[in-house]
mmCIF file of N, CA and C in Angstrom:
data_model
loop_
_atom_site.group_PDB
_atom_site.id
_atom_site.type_symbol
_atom_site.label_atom_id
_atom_site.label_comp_id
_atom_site.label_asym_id
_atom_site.label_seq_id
_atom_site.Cartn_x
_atom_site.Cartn_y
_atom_site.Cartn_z
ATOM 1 N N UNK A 171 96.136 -90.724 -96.326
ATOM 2 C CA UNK A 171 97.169 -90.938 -95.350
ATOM 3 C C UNK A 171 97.220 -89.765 -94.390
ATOM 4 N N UNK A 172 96.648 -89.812 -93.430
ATOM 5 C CA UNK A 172 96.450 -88.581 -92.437
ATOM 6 C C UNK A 172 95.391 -87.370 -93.081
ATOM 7 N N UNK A 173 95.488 -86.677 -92.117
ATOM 8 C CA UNK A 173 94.281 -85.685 -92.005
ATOM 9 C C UNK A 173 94.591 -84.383 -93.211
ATOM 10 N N UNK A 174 93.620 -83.986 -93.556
ATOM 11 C CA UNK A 174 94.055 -82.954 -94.926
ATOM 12 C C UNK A 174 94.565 -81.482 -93.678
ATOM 13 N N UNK A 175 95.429 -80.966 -94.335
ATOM 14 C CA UNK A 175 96.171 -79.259 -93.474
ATOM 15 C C UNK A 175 95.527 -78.898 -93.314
ATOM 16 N N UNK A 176 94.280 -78.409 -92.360
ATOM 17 C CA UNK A 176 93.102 -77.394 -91.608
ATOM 18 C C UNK A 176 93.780 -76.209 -91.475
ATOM 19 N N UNK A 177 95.426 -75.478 -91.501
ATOM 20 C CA UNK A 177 96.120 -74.692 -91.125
ATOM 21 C C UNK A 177 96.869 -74.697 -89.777
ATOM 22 N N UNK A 178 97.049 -73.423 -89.527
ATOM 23 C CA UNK A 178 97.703 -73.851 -88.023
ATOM 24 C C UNK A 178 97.412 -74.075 -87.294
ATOM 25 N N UNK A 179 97.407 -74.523 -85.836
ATOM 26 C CA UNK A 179 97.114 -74.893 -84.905
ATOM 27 C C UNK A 179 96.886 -73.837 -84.110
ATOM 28 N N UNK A 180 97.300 -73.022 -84.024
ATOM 29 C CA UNK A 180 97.017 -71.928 -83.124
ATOM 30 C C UNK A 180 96.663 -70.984 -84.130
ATOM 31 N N UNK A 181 95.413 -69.799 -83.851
ATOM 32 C CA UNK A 181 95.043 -69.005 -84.994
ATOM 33 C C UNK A 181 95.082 -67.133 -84.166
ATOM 34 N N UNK A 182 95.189 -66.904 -84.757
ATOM 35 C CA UNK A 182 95.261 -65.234 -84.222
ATOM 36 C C UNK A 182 93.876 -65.296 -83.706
ATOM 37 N N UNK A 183 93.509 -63.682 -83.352
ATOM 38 C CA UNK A 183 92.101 -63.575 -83.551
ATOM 39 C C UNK A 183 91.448 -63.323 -84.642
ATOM 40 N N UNK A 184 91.961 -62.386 -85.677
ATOM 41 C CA UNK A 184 91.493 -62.175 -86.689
ATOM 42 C C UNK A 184 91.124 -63.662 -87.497
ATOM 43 N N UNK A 185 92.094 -64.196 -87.755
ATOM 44 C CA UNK A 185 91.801 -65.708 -88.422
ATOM 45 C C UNK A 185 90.711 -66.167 -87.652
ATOM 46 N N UNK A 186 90.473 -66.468 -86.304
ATOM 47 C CA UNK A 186 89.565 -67.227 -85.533
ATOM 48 C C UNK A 186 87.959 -66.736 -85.459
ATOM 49 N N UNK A 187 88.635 -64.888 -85.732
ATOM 50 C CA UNK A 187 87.107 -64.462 -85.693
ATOM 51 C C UNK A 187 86.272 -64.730 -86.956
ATOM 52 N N UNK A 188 87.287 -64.417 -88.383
ATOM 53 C CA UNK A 188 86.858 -65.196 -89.776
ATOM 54 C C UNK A 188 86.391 -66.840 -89.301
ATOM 55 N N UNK A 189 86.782 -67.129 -88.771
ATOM 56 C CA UNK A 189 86.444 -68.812 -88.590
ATOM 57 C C UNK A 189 84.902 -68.558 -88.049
ATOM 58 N N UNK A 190 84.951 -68.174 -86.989
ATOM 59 C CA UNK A 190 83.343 -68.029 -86.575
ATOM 60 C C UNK A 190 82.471 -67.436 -87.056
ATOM 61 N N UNK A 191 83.306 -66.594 -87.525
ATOM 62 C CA UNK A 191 82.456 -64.913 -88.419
ATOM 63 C C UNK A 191 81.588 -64.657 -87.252
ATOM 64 N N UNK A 192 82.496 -63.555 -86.483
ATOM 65 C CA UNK A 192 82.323 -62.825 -85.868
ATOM 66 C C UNK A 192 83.121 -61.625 -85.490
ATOM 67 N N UNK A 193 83.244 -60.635 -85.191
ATOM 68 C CA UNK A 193 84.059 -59.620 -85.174
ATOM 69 C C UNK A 193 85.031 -59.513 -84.447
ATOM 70 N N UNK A 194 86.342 -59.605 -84.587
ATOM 71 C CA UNK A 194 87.417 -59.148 -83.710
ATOM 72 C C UNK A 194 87.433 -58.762 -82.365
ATOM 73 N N UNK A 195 86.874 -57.661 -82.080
ATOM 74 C CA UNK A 195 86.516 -57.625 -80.806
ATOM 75 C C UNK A 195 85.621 -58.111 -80.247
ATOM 76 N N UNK A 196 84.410 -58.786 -80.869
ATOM 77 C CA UNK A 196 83.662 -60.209 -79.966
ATOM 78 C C UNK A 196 85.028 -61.176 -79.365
ATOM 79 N N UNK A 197 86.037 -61.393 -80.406
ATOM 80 C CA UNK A 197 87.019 -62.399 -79.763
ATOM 81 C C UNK A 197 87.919 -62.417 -78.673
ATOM 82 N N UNK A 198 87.987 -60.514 -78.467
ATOM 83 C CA UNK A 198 88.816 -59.994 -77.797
ATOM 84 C C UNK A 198 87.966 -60.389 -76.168
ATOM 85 N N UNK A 199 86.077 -60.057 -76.363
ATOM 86 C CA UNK A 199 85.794 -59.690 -75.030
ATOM 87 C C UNK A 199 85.579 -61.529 -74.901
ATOM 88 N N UNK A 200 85.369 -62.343 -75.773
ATOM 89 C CA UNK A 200 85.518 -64.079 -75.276
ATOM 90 C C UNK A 200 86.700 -64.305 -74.498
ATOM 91 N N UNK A 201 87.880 -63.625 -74.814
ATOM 92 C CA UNK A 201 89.082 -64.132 -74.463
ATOM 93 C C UNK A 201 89.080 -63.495 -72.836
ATOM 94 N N UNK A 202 88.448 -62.336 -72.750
ATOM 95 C CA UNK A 202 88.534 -61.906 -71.260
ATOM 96 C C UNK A 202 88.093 -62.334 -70.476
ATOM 97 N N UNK A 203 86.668 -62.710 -70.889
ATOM 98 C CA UNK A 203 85.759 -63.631 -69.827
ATOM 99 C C UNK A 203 85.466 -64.356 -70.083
ATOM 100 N N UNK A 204 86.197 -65.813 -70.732
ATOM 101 C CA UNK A 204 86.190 -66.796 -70.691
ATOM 102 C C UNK A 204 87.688 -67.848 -70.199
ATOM 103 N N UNK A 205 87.671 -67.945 -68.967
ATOM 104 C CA UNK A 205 88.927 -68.499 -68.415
ATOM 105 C C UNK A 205 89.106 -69.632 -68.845
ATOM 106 N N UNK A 206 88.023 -70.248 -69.416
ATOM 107 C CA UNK A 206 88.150 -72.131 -70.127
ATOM 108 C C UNK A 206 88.601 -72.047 -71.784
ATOM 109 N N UNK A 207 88.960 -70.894 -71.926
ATOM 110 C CA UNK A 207 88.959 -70.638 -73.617
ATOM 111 C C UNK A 207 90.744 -71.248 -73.403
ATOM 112 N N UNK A 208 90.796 -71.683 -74.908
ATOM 113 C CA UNK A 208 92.642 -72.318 -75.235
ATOM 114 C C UNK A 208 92.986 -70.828 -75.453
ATOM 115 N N UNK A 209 93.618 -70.436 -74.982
ATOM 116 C CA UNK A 209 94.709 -69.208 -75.487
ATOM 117 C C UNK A 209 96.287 -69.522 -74.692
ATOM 118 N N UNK A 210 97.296 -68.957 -75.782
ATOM 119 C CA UNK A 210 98.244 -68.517 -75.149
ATOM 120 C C UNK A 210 98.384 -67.249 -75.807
ATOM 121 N N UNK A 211 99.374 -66.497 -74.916
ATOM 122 C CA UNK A 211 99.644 -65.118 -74.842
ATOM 123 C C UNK A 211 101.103 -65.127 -75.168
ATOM 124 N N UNK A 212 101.586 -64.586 -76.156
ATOM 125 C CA UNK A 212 102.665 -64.269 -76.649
ATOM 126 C C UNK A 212 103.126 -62.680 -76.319
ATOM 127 N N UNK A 213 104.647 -62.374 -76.355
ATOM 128 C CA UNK A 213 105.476 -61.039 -76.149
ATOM 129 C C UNK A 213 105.361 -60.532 -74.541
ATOM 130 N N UNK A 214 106.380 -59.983 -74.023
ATOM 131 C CA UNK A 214 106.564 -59.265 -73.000
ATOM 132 C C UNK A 214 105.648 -58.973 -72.138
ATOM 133 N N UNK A 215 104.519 -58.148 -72.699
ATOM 134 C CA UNK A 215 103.204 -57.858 -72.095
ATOM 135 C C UNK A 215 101.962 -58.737 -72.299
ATOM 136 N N UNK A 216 101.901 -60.016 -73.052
ATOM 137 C CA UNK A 216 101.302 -60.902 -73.842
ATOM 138 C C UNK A 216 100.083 -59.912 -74.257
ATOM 139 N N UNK A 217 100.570 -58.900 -75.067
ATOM 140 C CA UNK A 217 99.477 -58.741 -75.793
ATOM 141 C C UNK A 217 98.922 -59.273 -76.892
ATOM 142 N N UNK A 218 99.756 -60.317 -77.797
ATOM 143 C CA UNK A 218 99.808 -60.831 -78.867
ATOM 144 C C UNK A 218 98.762 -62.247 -78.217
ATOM 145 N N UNK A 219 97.901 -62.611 -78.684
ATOM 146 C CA UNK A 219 97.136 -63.655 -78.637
ATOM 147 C C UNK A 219 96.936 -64.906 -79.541
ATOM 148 N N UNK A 220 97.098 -65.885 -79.370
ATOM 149 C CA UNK A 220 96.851 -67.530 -80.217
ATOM 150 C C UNK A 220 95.566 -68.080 -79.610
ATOM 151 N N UNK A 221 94.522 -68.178 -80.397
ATOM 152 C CA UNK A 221 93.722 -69.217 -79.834
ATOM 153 C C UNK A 221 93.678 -70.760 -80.523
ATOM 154 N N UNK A 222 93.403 -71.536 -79.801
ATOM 155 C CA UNK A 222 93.719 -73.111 -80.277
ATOM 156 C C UNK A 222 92.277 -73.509 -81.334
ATOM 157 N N UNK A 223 92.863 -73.963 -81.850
ATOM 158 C CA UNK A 223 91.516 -74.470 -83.178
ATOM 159 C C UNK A 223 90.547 -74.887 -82.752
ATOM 160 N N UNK A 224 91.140 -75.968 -81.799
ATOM 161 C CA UNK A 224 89.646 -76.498 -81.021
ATOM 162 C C UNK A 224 88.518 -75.652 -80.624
ATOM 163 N N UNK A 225 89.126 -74.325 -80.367
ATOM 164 C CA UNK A 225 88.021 -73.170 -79.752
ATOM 165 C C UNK A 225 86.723 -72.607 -80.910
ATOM 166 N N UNK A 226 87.119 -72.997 -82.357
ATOM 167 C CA UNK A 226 86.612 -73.135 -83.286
ATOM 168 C C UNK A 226 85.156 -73.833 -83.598
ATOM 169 N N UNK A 227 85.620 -74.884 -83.243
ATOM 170 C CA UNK A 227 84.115 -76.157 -83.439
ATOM 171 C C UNK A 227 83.447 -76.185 -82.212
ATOM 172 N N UNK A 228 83.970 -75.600 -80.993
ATOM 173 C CA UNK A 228 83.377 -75.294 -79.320
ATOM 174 C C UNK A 228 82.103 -74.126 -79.918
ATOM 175 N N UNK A 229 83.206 -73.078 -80.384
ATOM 176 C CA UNK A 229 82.247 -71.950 -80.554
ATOM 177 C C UNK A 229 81.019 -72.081 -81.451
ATOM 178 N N UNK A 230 80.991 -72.706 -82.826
ATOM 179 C CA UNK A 230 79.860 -73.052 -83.495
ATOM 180 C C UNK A 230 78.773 -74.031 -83.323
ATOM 181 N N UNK A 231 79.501 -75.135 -82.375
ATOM 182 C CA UNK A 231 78.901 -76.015 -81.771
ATOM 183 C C UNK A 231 77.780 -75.987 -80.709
ATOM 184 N N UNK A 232 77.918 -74.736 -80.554
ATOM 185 C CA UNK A 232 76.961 -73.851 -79.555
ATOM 186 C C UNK A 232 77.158 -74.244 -77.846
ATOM 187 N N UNK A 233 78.281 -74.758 -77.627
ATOM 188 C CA UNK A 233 78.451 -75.011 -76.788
ATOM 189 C C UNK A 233 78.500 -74.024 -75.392
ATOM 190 N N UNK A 234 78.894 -72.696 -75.738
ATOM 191 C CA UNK A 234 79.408 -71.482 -75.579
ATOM 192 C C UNK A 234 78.500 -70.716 -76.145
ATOM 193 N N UNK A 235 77.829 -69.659 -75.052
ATOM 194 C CA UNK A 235 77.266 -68.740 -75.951
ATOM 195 C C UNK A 235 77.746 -68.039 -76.959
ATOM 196 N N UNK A 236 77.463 -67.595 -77.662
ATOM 197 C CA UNK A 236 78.420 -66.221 -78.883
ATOM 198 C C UNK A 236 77.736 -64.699 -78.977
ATOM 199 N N UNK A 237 76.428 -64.573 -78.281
ATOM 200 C CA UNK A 237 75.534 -63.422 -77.654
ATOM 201 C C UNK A 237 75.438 -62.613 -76.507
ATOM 202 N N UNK A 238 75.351 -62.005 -76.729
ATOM 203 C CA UNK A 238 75.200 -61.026 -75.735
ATOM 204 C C UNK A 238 73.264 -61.291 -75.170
ATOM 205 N N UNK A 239 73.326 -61.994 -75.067
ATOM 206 C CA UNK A 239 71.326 -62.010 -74.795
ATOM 207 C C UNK A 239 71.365 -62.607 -73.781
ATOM 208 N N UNK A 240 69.837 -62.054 -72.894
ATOM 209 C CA UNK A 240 70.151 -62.490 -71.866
ATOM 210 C C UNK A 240 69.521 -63.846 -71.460
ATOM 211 N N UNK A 241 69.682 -64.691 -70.614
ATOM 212 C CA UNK A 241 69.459 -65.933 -70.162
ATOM 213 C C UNK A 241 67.674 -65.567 -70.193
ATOM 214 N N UNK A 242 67.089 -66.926 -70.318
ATOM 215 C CA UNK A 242 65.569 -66.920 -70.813
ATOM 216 C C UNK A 242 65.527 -67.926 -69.234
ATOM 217 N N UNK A 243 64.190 -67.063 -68.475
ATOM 218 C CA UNK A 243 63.893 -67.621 -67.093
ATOM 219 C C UNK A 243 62.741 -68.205 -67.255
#
């Protein structure tokens, strides 16, 4: 009867970077330069960050690079 609890819907980075297994600050520099990424920004200065689950199965899906390498000409 409905979908089994995946958790929350919105995940920190730490949770999201465990999701991809990738490091924290890989998530930090996705979130800067990627303007199509789900985030909202929480607190005063929104330093506090949520990314949306969906950004999850985008990122492994290879849809999105996750490297730093450069484009093959």
């Amino acid at each position: 009867m409905g979908e089994p609890d995946e958790g929350p819907e919105w995940l920190t980075r730490a949770q999201f970077a465990a999701a991809v297994q990738v490091h924290v600050g890989t998530v930090s520099r996705w979130i800067r330069d990627d303007p199509t990424m789900r985030v909202k920004r929480l607190g005063p200065q929104g330093h506090r960050v949520r990314i949306h689950r969906s950004e999850v199965a985008r990122r492994s899906s290879g849809h999105v690079p996750t490297e730093d390498t450069p484009a093959a000409v």
